[in-house]
Coordinates of C-alpha atoms and ligand atoms in Angstrom, one line a residue:
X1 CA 0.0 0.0 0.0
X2 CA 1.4 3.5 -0.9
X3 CA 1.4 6.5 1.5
X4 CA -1.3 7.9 0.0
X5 CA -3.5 5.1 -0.1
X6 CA -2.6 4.7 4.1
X7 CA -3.3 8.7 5.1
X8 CA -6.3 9.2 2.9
X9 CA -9.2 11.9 2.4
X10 CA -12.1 11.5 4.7
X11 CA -10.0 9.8 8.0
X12 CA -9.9 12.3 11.0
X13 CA -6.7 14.4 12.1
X14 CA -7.0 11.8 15.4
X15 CA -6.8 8.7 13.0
X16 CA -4.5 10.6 10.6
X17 CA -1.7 10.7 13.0
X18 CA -2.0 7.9 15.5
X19 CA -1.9 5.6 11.7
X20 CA 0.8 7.4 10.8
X21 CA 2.8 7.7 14.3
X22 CA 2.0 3.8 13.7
X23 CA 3.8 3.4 10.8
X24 CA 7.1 5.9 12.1
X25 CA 6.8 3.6 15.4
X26 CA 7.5 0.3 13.2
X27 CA 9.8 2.2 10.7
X28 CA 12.3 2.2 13.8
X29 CA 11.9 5.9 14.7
X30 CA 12.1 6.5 18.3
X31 CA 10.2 10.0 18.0
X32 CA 7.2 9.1 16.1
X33 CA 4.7 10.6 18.3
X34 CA 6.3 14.1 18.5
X35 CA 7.5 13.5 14.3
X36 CA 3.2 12.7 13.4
X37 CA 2.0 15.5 15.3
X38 CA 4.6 18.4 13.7
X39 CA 4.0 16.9 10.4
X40 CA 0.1 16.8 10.4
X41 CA 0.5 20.5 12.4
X42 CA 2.3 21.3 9.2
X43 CA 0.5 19.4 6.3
X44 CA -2.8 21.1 7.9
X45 CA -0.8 24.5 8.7
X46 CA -2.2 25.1 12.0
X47 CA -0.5 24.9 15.2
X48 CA -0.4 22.2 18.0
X49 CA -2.9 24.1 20.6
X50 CA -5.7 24.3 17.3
X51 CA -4.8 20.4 16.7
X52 CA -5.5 19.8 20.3
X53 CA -9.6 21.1 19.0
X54 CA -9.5 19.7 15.3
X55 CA -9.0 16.2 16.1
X56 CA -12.3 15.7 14.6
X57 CA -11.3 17.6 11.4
X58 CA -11.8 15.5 8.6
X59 CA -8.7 15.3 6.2
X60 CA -9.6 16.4 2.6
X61 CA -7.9 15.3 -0.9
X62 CA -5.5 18.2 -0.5
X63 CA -4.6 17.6 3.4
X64 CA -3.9 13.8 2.8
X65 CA -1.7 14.8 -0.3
X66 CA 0.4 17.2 1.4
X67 CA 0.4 14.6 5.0
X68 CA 1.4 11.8 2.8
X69 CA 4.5 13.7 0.9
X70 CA 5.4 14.9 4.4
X71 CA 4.8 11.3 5.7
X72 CA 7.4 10.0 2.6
X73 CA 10.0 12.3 3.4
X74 CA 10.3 11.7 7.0
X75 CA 10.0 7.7 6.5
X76 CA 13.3 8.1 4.1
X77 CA 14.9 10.0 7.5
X78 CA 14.8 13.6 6.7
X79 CA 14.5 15.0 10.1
X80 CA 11.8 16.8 11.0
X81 CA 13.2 19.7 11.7
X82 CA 14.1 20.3 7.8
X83 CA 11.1 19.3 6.7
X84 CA 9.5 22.0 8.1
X85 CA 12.5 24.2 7.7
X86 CA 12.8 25.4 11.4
X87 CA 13.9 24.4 14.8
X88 CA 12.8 26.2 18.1
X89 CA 16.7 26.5 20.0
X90 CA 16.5 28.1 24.0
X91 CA 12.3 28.9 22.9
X92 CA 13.0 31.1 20.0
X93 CA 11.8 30.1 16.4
X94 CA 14.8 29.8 14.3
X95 CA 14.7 28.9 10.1
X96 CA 17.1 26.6 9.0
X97 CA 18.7 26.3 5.3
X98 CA 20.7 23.7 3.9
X99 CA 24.1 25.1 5.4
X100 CA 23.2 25.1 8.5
X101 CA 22.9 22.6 11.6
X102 CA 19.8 21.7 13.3
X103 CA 20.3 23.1 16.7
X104 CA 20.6 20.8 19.3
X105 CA 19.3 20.8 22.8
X106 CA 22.3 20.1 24.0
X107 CA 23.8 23.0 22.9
X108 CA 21.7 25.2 25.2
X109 CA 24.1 24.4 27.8
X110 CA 26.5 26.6 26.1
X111 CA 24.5 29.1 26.5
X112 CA 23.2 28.4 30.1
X113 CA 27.0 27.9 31.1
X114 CA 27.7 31.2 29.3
X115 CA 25.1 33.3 31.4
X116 CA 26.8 31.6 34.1
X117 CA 29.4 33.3 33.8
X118 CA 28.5 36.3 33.0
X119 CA 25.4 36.2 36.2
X120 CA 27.1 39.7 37.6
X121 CA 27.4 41.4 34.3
X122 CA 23.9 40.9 32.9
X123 CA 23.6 44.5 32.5
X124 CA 26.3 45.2 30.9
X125 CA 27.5 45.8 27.3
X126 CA 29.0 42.9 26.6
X127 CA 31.0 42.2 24.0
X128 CA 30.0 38.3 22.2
X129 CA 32.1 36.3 19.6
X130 CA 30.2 32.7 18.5
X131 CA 32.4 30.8 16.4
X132 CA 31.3 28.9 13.8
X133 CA 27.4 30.6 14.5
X134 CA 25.4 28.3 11.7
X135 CA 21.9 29.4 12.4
X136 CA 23.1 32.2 15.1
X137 CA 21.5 29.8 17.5
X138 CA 24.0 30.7 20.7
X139 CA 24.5 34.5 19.6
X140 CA 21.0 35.1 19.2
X141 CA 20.0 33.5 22.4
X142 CA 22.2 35.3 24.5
X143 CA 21.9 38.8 22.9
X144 CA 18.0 37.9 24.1
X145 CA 19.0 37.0 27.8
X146 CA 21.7 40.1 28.4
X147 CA 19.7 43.3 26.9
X148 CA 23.2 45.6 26.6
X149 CA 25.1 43.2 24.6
X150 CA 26.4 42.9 21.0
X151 CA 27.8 40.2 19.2
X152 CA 29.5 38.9 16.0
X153 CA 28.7 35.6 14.5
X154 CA 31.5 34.2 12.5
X155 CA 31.4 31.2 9.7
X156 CA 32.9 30.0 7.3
X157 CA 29.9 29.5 5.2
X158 CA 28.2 31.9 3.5
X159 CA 24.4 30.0 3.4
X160 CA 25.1 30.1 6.8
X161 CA 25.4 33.5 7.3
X162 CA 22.5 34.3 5.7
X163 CA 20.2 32.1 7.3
X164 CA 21.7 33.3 11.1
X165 CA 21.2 37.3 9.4
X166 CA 17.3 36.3 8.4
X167 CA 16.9 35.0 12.1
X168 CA 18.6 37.6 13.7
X169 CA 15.7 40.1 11.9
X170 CA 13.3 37.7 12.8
X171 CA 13.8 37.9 16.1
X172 CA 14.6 41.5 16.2
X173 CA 18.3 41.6 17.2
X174 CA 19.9 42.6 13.8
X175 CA 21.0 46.0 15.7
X176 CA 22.7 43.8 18.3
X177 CA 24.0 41.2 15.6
X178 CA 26.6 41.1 13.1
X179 CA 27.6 38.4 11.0
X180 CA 31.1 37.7 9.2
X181 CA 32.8 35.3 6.8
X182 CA 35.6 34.7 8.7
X183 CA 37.9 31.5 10.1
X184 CA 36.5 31.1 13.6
X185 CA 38.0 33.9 15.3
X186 CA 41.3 34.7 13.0
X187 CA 40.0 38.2 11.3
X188 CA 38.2 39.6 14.7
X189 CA 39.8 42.0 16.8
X190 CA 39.1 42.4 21.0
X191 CA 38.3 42.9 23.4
X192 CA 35.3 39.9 23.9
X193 CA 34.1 39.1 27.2
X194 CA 32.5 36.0 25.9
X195 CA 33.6 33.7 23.1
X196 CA 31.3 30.9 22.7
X197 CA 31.5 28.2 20.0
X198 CA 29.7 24.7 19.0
X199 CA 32.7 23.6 16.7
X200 CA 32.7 20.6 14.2
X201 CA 33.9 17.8 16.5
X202 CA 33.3 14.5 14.8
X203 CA 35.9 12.6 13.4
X204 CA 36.5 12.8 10.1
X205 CA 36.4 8.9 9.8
X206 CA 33.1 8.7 11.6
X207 CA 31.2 10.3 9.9
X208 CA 29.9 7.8 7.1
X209 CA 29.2 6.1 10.5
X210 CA 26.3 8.2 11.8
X211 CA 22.4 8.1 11.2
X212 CA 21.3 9.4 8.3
X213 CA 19.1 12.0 9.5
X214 CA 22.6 13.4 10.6
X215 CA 25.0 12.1 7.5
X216 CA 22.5 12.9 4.9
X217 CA 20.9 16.1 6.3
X218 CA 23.3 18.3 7.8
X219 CA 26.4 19.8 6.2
X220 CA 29.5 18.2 6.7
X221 CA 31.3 21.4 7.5
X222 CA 29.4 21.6 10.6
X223 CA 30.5 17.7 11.6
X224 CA 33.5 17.3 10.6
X225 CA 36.5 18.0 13.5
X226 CA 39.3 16.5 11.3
X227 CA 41.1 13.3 12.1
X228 CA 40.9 13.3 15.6
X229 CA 37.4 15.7 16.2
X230 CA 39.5 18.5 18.0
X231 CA 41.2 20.3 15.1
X232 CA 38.5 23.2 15.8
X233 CA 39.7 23.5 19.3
X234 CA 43.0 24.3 18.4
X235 CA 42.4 27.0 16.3
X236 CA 40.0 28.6 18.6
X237 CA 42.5 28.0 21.5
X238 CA 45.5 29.9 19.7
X239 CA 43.2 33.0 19.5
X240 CA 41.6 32.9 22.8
X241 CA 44.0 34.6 25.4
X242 CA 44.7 37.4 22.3
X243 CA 41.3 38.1 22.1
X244 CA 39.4 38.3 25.4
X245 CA 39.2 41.0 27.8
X246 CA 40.3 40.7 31.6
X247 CA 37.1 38.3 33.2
X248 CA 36.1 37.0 29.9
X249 CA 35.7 33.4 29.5
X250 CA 35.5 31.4 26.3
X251 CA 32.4 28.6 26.4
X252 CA 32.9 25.7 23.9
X253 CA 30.6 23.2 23.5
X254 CA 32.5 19.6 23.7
X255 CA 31.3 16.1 21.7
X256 CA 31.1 13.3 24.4
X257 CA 34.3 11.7 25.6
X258 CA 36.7 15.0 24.6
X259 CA 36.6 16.6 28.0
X260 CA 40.7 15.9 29.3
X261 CA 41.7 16.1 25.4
X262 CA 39.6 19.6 24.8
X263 CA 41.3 20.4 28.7
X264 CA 45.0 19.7 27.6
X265 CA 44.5 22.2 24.7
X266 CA 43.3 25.2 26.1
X267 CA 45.7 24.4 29.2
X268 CA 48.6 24.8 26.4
X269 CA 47.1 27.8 24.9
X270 CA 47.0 29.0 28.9
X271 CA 43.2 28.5 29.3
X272 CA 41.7 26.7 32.8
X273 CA 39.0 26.0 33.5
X274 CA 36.6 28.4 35.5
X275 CA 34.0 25.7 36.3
X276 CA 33.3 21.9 36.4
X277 CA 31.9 21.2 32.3
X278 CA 28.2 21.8 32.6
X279 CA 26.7 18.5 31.9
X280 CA 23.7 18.5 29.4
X281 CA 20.6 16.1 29.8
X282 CA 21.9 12.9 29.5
X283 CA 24.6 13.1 32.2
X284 CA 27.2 13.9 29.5
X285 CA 29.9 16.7 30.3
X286 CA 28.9 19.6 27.4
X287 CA 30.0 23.0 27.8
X288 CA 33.2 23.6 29.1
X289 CA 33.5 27.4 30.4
X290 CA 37.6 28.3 30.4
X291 CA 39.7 31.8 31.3
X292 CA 42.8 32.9 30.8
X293 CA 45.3 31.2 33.5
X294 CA 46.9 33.5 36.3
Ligands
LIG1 C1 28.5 22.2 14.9 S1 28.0 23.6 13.9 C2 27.3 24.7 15.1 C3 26.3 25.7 14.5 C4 25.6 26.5 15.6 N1 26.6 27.3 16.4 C5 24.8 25.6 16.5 O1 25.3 25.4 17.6 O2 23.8 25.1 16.1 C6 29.6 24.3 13.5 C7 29.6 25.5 12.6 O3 30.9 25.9 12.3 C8 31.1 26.3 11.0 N2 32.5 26.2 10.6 C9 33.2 25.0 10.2 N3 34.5 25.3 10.0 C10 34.6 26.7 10.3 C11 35.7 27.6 10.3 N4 37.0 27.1 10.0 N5 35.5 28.8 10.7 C12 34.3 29.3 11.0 N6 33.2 28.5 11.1 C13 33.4 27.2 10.7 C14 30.1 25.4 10.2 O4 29.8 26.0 9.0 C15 29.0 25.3 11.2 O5 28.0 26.3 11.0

């Protein structure tokens, strides 16, 4: 049977997604519950609260079409999150393109762990570097949380840069956010008193290894760390100590298992760190907060 013989005109939005949470469930993804309500939210264009008091709605020719070529894409792993071309990061809406990362909840650590640091200076005209920005996810979020700062957004990407500039308007910050093509930090000039990064740090060998929602779907220059995951670090340690100001701290967000490595490379470049490595959900150490050493 086809997809669109399975989510057909006449069913109800209720039957509509528990057959096709059904069919995600047996397909072997683990989020089919969540996946069936975003797409029919989608393939219907309304939101979840009006899904909540539509479950009676019955599905016409033209909702069933659109349902079933969502159903299709997500069944040959296109994450969600690019099918519907967005991804809410720290509770702000944020588009997505093909050059940038979906961004994780893990990452808002780096960002928790980054307000940390800065819990005395809220009101203060900070100065913000994110490294390798994608989306503008970090900046964005923290120019919301800390009203007097600024940032730049660095990539090497220039799809990118455009996406992270579309969300910055979007969520009115473009007078607090600037965006550069630049190698991490290597064409920016000081004082920061935050540099925060989510660096490439897979493996260059592992990535043909990952799931395909990841391998297929987001752009290898956002995965891949080089041989051994940390090349990133290094380049954003050599530039560290040169670029912040006195009680700054560089935040990097670490891939799990490269705490002591990510440690013994800042510690050369005469980083410590200013805090135990803020753990994200799952127990696993995640954003590693670091100042210049005394
Ligand atoms: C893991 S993604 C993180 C994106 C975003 N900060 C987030 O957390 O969702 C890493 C980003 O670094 C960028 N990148 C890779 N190499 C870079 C380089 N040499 N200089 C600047 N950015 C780079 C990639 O294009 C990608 O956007």
């Amino acid at each position: 049977m086809t997809m669109a013989e399975t989510l057909s005109a006449g069913m109800s939005a209720m039957q509509a997604r528990r057959l096709l949470a059904g069919l995600l469930r047996e397909d072997g993804i683990e989020s089919a519950d969540l996946d069936a309500r975003l797409l029919i939210c989608a393939a219907l264009a309304i939101d979840h609260t009006s899904l909540a008091t539509q479950t009676d709605r019955i599905l016409s020719a033209v909702d069933a079409k659109a349902l079933s070529a969502l159903a299709t894409r997500r069944l040959r792993r296109e994450p969600v999150a690019r099918i519907l071309g967005g991804k809410e990061f720290w509770g702000l809406p944020f588009r997505l393109s093909a050059d940038t990362l979906v961004p994780r909840p893990e990452t808002e650590t780096v960002v928790e762990a980054a307000l940390a640091a800065m819990h005395d200076r809220r009101d203060h005209p900070l100065r913000i570097a994110d490294l390798g920005t994608g989306s503008g996810a970090i900046l964005l979020a923290l120019l919301r949380e800390l009203p007097r700062a600024s940032g730049i957004g660095t990539d090497l990407s220039a799809g990118a840069l455009a996406t992270a500039r579309a969300n910055a308007a979007d969520l009115q910050l473009s007078d607090r956010a600037m965006f550069a093509a630049c190698d991490y930090s290597a064409a920016l000039r000081g004082p920061f008193d935050l540099l925060v990064s989510n660096p490439p740090y897979i493996e260059s060998g592992d990535i043909d290894h990952l799931q395909t929602d990841v391998r297929e779907h987001d752009p290898r220059l956002a995965l891949d760390g080089g041989v051994d995951g940390l090349a990133a670090y290094r380049a954003i340690a050599a530039d560290a100590r040169r670029l912040l100001s006195p009680g700054g701290a560089l935040v990097v967000e670490l891939g799990a298992g490269q705490l002591a490595a990510v440690s013994d490379i800042m510690a050369n470049a005469g980083l410590t760190p200013a805090a135990q490595a803020r753990a994200d959900l799952a127990g696993i150490p995640r954003a590693l907060t670091l100042v210049v050493a005394s």
